[in-house]
CSV table of C-alpha atoms and ligand atoms in Angstrom, one decimal:
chain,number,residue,atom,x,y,z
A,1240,UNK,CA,-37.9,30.6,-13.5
A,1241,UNK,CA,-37.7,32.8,-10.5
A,1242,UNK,CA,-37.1,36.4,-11.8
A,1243,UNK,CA,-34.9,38.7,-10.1
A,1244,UNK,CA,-36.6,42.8,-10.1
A,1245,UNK,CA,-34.9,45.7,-9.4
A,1246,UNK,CA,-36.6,48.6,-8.3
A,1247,UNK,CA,-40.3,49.1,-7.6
A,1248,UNK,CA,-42.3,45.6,-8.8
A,1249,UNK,CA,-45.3,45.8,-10.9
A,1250,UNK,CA,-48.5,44.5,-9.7
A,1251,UNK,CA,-49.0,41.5,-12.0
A,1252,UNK,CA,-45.0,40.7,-11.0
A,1253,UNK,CA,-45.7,41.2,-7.3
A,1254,UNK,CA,-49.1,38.4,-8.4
A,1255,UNK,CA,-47.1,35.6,-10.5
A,1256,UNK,CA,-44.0,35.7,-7.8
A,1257,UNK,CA,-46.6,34.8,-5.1
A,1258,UNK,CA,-48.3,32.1,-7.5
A,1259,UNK,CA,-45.1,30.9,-7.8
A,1260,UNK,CA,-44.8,30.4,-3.8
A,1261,UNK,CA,-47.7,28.8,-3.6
A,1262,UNK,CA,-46.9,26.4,-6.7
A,1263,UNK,CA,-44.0,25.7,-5.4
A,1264,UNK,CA,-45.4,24.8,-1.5
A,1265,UNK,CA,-48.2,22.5,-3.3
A,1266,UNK,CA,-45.2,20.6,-5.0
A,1267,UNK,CA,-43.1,20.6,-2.2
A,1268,UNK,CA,-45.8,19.1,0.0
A,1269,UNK,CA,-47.6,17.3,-2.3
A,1270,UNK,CA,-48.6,13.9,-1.5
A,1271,UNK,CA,-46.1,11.7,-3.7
A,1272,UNK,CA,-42.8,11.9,-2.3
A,1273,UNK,CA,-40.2,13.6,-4.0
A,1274,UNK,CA,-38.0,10.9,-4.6
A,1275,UNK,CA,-40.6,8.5,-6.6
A,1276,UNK,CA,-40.1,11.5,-9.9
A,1277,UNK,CA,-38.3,10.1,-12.0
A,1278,UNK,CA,-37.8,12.6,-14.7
A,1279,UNK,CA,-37.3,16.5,-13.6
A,1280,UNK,CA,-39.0,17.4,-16.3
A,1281,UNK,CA,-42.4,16.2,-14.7
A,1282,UNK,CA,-41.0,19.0,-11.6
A,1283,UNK,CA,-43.9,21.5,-11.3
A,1284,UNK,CA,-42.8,24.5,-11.4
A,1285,UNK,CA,-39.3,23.9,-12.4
A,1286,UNK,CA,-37.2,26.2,-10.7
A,1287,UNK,CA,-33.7,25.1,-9.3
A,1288,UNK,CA,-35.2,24.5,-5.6
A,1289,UNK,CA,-37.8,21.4,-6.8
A,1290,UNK,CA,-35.1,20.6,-9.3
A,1291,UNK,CA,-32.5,20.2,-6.4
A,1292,UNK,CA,-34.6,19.3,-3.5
A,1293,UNK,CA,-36.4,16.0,-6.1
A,1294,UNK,CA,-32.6,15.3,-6.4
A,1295,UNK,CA,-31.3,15.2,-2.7
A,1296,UNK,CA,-34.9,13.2,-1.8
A,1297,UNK,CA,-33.7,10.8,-4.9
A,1298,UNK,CA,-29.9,10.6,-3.4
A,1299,UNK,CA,-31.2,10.1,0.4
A,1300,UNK,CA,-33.3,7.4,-1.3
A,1301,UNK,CA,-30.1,5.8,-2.6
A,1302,UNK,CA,-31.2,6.5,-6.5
A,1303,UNK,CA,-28.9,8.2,-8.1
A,1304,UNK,CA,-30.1,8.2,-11.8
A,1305,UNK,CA,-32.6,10.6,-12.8
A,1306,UNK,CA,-33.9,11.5,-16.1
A,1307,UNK,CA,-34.7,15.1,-17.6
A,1308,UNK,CA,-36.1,14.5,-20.7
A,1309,UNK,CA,-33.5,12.9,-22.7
A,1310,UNK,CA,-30.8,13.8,-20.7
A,1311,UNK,CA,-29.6,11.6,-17.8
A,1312,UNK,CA,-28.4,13.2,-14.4
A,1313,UNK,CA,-26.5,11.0,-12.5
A,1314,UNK,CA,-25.4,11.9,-8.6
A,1315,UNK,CA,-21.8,10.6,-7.6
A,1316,UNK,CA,-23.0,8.1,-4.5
A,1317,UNK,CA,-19.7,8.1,-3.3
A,1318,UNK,CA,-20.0,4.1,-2.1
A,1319,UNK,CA,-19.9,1.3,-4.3
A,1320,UNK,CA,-23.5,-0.1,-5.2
A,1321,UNK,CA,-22.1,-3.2,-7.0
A,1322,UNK,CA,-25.5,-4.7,-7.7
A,1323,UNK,CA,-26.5,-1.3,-10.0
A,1324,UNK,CA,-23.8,-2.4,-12.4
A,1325,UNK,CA,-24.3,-6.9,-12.4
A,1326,UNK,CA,-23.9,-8.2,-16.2
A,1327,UNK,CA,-27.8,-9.7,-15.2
A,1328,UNK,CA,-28.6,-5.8,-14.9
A,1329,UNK,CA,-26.7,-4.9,-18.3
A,1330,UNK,CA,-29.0,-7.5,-20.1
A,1331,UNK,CA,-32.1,-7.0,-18.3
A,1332,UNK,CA,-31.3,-3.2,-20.2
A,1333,UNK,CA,-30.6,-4.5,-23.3
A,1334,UNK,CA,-33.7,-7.3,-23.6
A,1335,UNK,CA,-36.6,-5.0,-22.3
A,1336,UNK,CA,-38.9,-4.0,-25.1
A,1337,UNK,CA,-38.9,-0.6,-23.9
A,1338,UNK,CA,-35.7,0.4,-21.6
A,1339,UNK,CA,-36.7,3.9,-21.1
A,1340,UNK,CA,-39.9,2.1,-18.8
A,1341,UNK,CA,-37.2,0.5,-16.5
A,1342,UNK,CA,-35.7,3.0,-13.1
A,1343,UNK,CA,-33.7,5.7,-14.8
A,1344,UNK,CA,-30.0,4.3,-15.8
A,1345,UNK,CA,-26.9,5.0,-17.4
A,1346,UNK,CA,-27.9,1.2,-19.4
A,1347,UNK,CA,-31.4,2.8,-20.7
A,1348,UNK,CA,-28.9,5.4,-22.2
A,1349,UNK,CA,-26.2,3.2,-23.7
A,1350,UNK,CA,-29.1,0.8,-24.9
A,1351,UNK,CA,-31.2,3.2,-26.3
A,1352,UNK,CA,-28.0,4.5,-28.6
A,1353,UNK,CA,-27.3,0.9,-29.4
A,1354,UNK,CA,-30.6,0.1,-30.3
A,1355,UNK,CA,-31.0,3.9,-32.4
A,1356,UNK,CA,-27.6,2.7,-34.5
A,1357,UNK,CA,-29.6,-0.7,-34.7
A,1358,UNK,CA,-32.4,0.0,-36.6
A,1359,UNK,CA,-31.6,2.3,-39.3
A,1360,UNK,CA,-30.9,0.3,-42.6
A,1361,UNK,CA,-27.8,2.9,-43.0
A,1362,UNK,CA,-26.1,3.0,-39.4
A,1363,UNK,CA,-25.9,6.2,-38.1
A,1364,UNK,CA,-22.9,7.2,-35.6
A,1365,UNK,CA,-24.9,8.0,-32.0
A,1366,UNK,CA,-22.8,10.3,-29.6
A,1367,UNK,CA,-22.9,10.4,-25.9
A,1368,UNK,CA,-22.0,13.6,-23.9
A,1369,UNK,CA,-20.6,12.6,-20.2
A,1370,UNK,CA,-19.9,15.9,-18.9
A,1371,UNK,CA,-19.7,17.6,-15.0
A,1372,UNK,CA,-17.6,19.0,-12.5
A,1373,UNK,CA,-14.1,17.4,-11.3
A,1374,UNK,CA,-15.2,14.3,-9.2
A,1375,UNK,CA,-18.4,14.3,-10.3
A,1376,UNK,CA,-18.2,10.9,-11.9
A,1377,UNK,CA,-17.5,11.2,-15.6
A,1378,UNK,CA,-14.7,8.4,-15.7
A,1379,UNK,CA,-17.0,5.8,-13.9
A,1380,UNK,CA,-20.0,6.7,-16.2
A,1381,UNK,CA,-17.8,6.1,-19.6
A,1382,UNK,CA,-16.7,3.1,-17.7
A,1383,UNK,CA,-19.7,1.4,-17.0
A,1384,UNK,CA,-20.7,2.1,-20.5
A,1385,UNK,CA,-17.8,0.7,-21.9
A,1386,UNK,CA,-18.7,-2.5,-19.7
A,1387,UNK,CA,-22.0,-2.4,-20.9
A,1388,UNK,CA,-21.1,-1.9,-24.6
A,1389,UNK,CA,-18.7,-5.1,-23.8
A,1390,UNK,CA,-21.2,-7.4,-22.8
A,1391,UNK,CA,-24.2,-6.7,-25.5
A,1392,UNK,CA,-22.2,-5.9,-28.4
A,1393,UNK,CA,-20.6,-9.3,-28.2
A,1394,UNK,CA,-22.8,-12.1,-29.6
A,1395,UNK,CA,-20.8,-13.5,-31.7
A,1396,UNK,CA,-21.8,-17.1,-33.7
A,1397,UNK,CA,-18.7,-19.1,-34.0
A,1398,UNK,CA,-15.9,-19.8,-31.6
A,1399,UNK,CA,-13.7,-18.3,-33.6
A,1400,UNK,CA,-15.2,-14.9,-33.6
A,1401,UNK,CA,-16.1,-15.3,-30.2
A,1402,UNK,CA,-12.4,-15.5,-29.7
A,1403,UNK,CA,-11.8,-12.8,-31.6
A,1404,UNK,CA,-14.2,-10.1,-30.0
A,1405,UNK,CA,-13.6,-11.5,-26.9
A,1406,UNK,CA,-10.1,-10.1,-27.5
A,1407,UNK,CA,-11.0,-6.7,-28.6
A,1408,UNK,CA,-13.4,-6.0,-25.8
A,1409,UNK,CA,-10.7,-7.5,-23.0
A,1410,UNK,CA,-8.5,-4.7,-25.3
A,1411,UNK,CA,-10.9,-1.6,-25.2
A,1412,UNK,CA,-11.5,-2.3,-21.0
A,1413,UNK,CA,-7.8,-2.1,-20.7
A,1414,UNK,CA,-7.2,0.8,-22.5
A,1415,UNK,CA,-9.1,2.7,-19.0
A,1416,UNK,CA,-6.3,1.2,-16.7
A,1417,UNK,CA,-3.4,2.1,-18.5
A,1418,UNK,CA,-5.1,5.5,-20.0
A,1419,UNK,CA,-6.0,6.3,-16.3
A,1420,UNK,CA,-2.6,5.3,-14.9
A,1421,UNK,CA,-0.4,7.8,-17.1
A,1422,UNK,CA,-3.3,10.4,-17.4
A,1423,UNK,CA,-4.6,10.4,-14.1
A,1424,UNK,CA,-3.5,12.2,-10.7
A,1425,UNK,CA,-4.6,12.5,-7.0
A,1426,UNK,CA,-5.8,16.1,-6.9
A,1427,UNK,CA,-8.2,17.8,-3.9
A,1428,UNK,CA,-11.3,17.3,-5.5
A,1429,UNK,CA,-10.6,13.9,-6.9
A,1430,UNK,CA,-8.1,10.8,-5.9
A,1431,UNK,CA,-8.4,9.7,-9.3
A,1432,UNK,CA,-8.8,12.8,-11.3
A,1433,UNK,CA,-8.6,12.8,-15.1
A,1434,UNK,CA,-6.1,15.6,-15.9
A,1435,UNK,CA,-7.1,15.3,-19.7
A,1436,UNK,CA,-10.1,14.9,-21.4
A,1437,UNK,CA,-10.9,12.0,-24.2
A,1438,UNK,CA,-13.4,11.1,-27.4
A,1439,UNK,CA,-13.6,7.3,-27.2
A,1440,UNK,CA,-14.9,6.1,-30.4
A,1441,UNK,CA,-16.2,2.5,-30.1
A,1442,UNK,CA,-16.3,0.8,-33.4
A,1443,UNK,CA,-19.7,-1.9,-35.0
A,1444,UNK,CA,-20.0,-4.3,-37.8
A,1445,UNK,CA,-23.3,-4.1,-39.2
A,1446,UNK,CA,-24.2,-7.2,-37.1
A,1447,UNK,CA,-23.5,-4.8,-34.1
A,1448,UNK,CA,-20.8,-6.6,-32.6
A,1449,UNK,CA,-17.7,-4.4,-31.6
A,1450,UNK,CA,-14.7,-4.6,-33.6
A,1451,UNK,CA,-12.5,-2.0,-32.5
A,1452,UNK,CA,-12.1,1.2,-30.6
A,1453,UNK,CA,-10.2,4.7,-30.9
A,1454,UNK,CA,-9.4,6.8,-28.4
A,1455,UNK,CA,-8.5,10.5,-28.5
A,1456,UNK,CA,-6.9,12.2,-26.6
A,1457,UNK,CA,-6.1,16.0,-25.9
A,1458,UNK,CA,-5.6,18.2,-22.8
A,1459,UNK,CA,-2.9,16.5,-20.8
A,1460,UNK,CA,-1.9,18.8,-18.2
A,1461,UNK,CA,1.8,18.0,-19.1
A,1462,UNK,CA,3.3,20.8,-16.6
A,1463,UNK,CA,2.2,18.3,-13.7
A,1464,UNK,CA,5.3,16.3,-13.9
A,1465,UNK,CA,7.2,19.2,-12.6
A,1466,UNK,CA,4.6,20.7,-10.3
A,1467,UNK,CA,1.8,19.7,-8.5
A,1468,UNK,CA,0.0,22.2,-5.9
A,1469,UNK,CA,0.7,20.8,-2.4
A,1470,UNK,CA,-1.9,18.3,-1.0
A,1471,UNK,CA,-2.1,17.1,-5.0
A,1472,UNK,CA,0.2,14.2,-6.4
A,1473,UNK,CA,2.1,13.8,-9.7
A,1474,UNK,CA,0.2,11.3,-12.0
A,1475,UNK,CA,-0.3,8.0,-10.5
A,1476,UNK,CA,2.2,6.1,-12.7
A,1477,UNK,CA,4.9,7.9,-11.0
A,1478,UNK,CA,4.0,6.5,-7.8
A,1479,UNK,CA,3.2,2.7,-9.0
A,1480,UNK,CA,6.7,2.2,-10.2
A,1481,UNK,CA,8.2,3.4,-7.1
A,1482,UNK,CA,6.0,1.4,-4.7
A,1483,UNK,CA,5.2,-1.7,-7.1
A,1484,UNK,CA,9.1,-2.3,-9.2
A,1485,UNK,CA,10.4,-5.8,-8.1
A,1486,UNK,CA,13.8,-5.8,-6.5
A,1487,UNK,CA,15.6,-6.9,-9.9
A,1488,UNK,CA,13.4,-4.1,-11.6
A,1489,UNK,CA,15.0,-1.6,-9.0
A,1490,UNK,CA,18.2,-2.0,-9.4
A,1491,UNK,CA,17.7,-2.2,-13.6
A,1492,UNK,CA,15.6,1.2,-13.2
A,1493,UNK,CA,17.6,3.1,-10.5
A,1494,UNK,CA,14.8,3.1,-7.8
A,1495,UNK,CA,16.1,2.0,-4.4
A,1496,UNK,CA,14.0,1.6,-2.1
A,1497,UNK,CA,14.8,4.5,-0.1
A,1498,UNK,CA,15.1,6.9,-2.6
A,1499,UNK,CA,13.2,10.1,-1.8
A,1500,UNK,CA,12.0,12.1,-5.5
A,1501,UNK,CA,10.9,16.1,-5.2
A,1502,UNK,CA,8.6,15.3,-8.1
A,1503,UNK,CA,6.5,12.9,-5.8
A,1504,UNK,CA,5.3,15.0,-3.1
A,1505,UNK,CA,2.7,13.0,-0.6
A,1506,UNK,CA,3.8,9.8,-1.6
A,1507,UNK,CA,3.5,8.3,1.8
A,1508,UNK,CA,-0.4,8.0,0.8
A,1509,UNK,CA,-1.3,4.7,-0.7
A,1510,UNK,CA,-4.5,5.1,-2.8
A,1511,UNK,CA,-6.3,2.2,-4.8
A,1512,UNK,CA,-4.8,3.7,-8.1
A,1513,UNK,CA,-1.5,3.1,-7.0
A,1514,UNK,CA,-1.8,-0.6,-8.0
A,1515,UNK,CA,1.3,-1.3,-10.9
A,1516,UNK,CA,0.3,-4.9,-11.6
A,1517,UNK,CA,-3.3,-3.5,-13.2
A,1518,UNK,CA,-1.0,-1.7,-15.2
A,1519,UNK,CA,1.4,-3.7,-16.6
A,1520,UNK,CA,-1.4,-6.6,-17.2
A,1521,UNK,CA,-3.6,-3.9,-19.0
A,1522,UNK,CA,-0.4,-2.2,-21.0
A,1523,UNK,CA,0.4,-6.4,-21.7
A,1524,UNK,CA,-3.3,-6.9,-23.3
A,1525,UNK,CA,-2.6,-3.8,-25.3
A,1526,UNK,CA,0.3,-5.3,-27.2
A,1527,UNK,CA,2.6,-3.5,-25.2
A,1528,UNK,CA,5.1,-6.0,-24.4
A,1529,UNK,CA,7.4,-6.5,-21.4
A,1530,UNK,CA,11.1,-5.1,-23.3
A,1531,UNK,CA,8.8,-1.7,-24.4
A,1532,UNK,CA,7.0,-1.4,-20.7
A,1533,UNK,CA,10.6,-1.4,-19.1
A,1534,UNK,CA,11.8,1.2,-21.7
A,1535,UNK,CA,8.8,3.1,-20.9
A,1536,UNK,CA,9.5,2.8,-17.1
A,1537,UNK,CA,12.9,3.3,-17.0
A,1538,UNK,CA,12.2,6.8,-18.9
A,1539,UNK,CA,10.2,7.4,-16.2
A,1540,UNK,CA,12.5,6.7,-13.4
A,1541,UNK,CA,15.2,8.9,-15.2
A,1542,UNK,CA,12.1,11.9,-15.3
A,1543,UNK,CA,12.1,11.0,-11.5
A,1544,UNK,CA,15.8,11.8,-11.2
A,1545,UNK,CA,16.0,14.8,-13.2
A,1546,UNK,CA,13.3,16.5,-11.2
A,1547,UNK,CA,16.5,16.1,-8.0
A,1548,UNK,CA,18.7,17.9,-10.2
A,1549,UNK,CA,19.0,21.4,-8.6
A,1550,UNK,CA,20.6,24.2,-10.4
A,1551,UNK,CA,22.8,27.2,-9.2
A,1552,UNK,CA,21.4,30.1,-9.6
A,1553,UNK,CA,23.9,32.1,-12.5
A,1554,UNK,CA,25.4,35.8,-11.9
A,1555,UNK,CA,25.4,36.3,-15.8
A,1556,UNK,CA,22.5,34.7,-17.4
A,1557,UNK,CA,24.7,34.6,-20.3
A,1558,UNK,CA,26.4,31.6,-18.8
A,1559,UNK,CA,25.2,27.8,-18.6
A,1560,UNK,CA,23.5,27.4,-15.2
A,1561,UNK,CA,25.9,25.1,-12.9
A,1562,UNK,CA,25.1,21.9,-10.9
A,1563,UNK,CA,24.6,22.0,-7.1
A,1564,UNK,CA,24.8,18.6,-7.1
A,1565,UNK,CA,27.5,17.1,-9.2
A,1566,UNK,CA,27.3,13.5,-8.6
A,1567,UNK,CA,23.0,12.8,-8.8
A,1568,UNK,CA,23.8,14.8,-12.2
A,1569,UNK,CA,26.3,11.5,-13.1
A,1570,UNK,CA,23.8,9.4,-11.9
A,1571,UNK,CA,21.1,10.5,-14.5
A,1572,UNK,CA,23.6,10.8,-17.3
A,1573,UNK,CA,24.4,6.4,-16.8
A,1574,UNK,CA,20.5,5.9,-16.5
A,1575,UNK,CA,19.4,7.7,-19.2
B,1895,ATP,N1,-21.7,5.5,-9.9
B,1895,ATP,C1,-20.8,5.4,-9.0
B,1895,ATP,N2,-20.7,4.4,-8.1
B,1895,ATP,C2,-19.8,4.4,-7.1
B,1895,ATP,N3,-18.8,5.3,-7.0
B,1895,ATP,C3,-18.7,6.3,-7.9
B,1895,ATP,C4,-19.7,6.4,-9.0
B,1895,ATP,N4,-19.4,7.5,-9.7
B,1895,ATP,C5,-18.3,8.0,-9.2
B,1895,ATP,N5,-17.9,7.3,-8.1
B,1895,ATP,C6,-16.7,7.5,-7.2
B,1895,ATP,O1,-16.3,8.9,-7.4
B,1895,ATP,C7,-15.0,9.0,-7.8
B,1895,ATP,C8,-14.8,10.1,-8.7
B,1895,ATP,O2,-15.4,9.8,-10.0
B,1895,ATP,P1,-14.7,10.1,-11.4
B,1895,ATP,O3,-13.3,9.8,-11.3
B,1895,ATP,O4,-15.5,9.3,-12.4
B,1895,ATP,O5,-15.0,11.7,-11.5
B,1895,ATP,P2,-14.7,12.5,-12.8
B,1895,ATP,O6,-16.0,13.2,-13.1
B,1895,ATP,O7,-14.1,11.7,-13.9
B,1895,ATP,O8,-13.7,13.6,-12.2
B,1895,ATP,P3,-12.5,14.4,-13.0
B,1895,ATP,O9,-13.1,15.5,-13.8
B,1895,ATP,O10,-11.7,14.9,-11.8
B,1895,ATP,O11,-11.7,13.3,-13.7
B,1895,ATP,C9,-14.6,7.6,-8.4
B,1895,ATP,O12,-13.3,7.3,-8.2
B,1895,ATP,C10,-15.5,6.7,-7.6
B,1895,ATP,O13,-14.9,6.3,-6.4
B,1896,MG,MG1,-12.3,11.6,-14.7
């Protein structure tokens, strides 16, 4: 590490920091490009310029896993690279005799935890930590290792068990679309920004197939229902029911067409997450059925409404606040 003096420098100080210069131009020129390292720890010396620069010649590269020793750094590519996520990918991963050989990916590390719970006689629960800054790609990483836990946990014998499992992973993918839906929101940083954060506990039998999932929750950032900072949006659930209800499911919910909601701001964007049908299909494979998803909607619509009701401001505090709008306040009191 580069160390920061104050005042006069020693001799031997003024010695190491240029030893360190030179160290430092020897790896930077060096004659194996920066982008073939494949684990930072391997940087020489390891000081956050070789860490960062082996990192942007990796992402200009298009490679955007690295390891550092047993951790994984993975760069947001901000472009889908659809063949570094193929099923044929997942089980290349998951048959190599040694995964941590294959180019740095988030499969060595979901593989190498399936295969550490594996082969103890008593299982022991593995952990992963997916953490970073807003946008950095947290949601996509517990994704794709949700996908990959989908496909080689489930090897199932008989058609009835393959039935079975095949049900309970379809379940624990669709808990991400409706979980992202309700707890998700267009912020600066992020079009789909989680605004709480989650422990996903993803359940095996001792034959290592999955049998069930938990998901915790905790976080919420409840108070953006009523406000969002401007250029932000309200959670995208908000915005599928407005743009995706059916004509019969506007009139039932109160959501004309043309109605304009103050708890909505930018809604004129249209963003990928904005898709209702994803939700209701997921919320359907969750057991939610169609009677509880309107109930749920139509709370939502009459959140919607409430958030138009705009009070008088009071002379005597004392006193209920009035209405400045009588009839919207009738309105909500039928819908809800
Ligand atoms: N490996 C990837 N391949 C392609 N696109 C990606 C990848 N990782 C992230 N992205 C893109 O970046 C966006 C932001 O990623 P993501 O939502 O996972 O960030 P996050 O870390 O969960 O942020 P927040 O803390 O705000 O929830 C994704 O919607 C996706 O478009
Ligand atoms: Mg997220």
């Amino acid at each position: 590490m580069l160390q920061q003096v104050h005042g006069h420098s020693s001799g031997s100080d003024a010695q190491s920091r240029a030893s360190l210069r030179g160290d430092l131009q020897d790896f930077l020129g060096g004659e194996a490009p920066l982008h073939q390292l494949e684990d930072l720890t391997k940087v020489n010396p390891v000081t956050l310029e070789t860490v960062l620069r082996c990192l942007q010649a990796r992402y200009m590269a298009d490679i955007f896993y690295t390891n550092a020793g047993c951790t994984l750094v993975a760069l947001n590519p901000f472009k889908p690279i659809p063949e570094l996520y193929t099923p044929e990918l997942m089980q290349e991963y998951h048959v190599a005799p040694q995964p941590q050989t294959l180019k740095p990916h988030i499969f060595t590390v979901g593989e190498q935890t399936y295969r550490n719970v594996k082969s103890l006689i008593e299982p022991v629960n593995q952990s992963i930590v997916v953490s970073g800054e807003s946008g950095a790609g947290k949601t996509w990483t517990s994704r794709c290792l949700m996908k990959f836990y989908a496909v080689v946990a489930a090897s199932p014998t008989s058609w009835e068990s393959h039935r079975i499992s095949e049900r309970i992973e379809q379940r624990i993918l669709n808990s991400n679309p409706v979980m992202e839906a309700f707890g998700n929101a267009c912020t600066l940083r992020n079009n789909n920004s989680s605004r709480f954060g989650k422990f996903i506990q993803l359940q095996l039998n001792r034959a290592q197939q999955m049998t069930g999932a938990a998901v915790q929750t905790y976080l919420l950032e409840k108070t953006r229902v009523t406000c969002q900072a401007s250029s932000e949006r309200n959670f995208h659930i908000f915005y599928q029911i407005c743009k995706g209800a059916t004509k019969d499911e506007r009139l039932q919910w109160h959501l004309p067409e043309d109605a304009t909601f103050s708890w909505l701001p930018n809604s004129q964007r249209t963003l990928e997450e904005d898709c209702f049908e994803v939700t209701r299909e997921a919320m359907l494979h969750l057991g939610i059925d169609t009677p509880t998803q309107n109930n749920i909607f139509k709370v939502l619509a009459g959140l919607l409404h409430l958030g138009n009701i705009q009070f008088a401001t009071s002379e005597d505090e004392a006193q209920p606040c009035q209405l400045m709008n009588d009839a919207k306040f009738r309105r909500i009191m039928v819908l809800l």
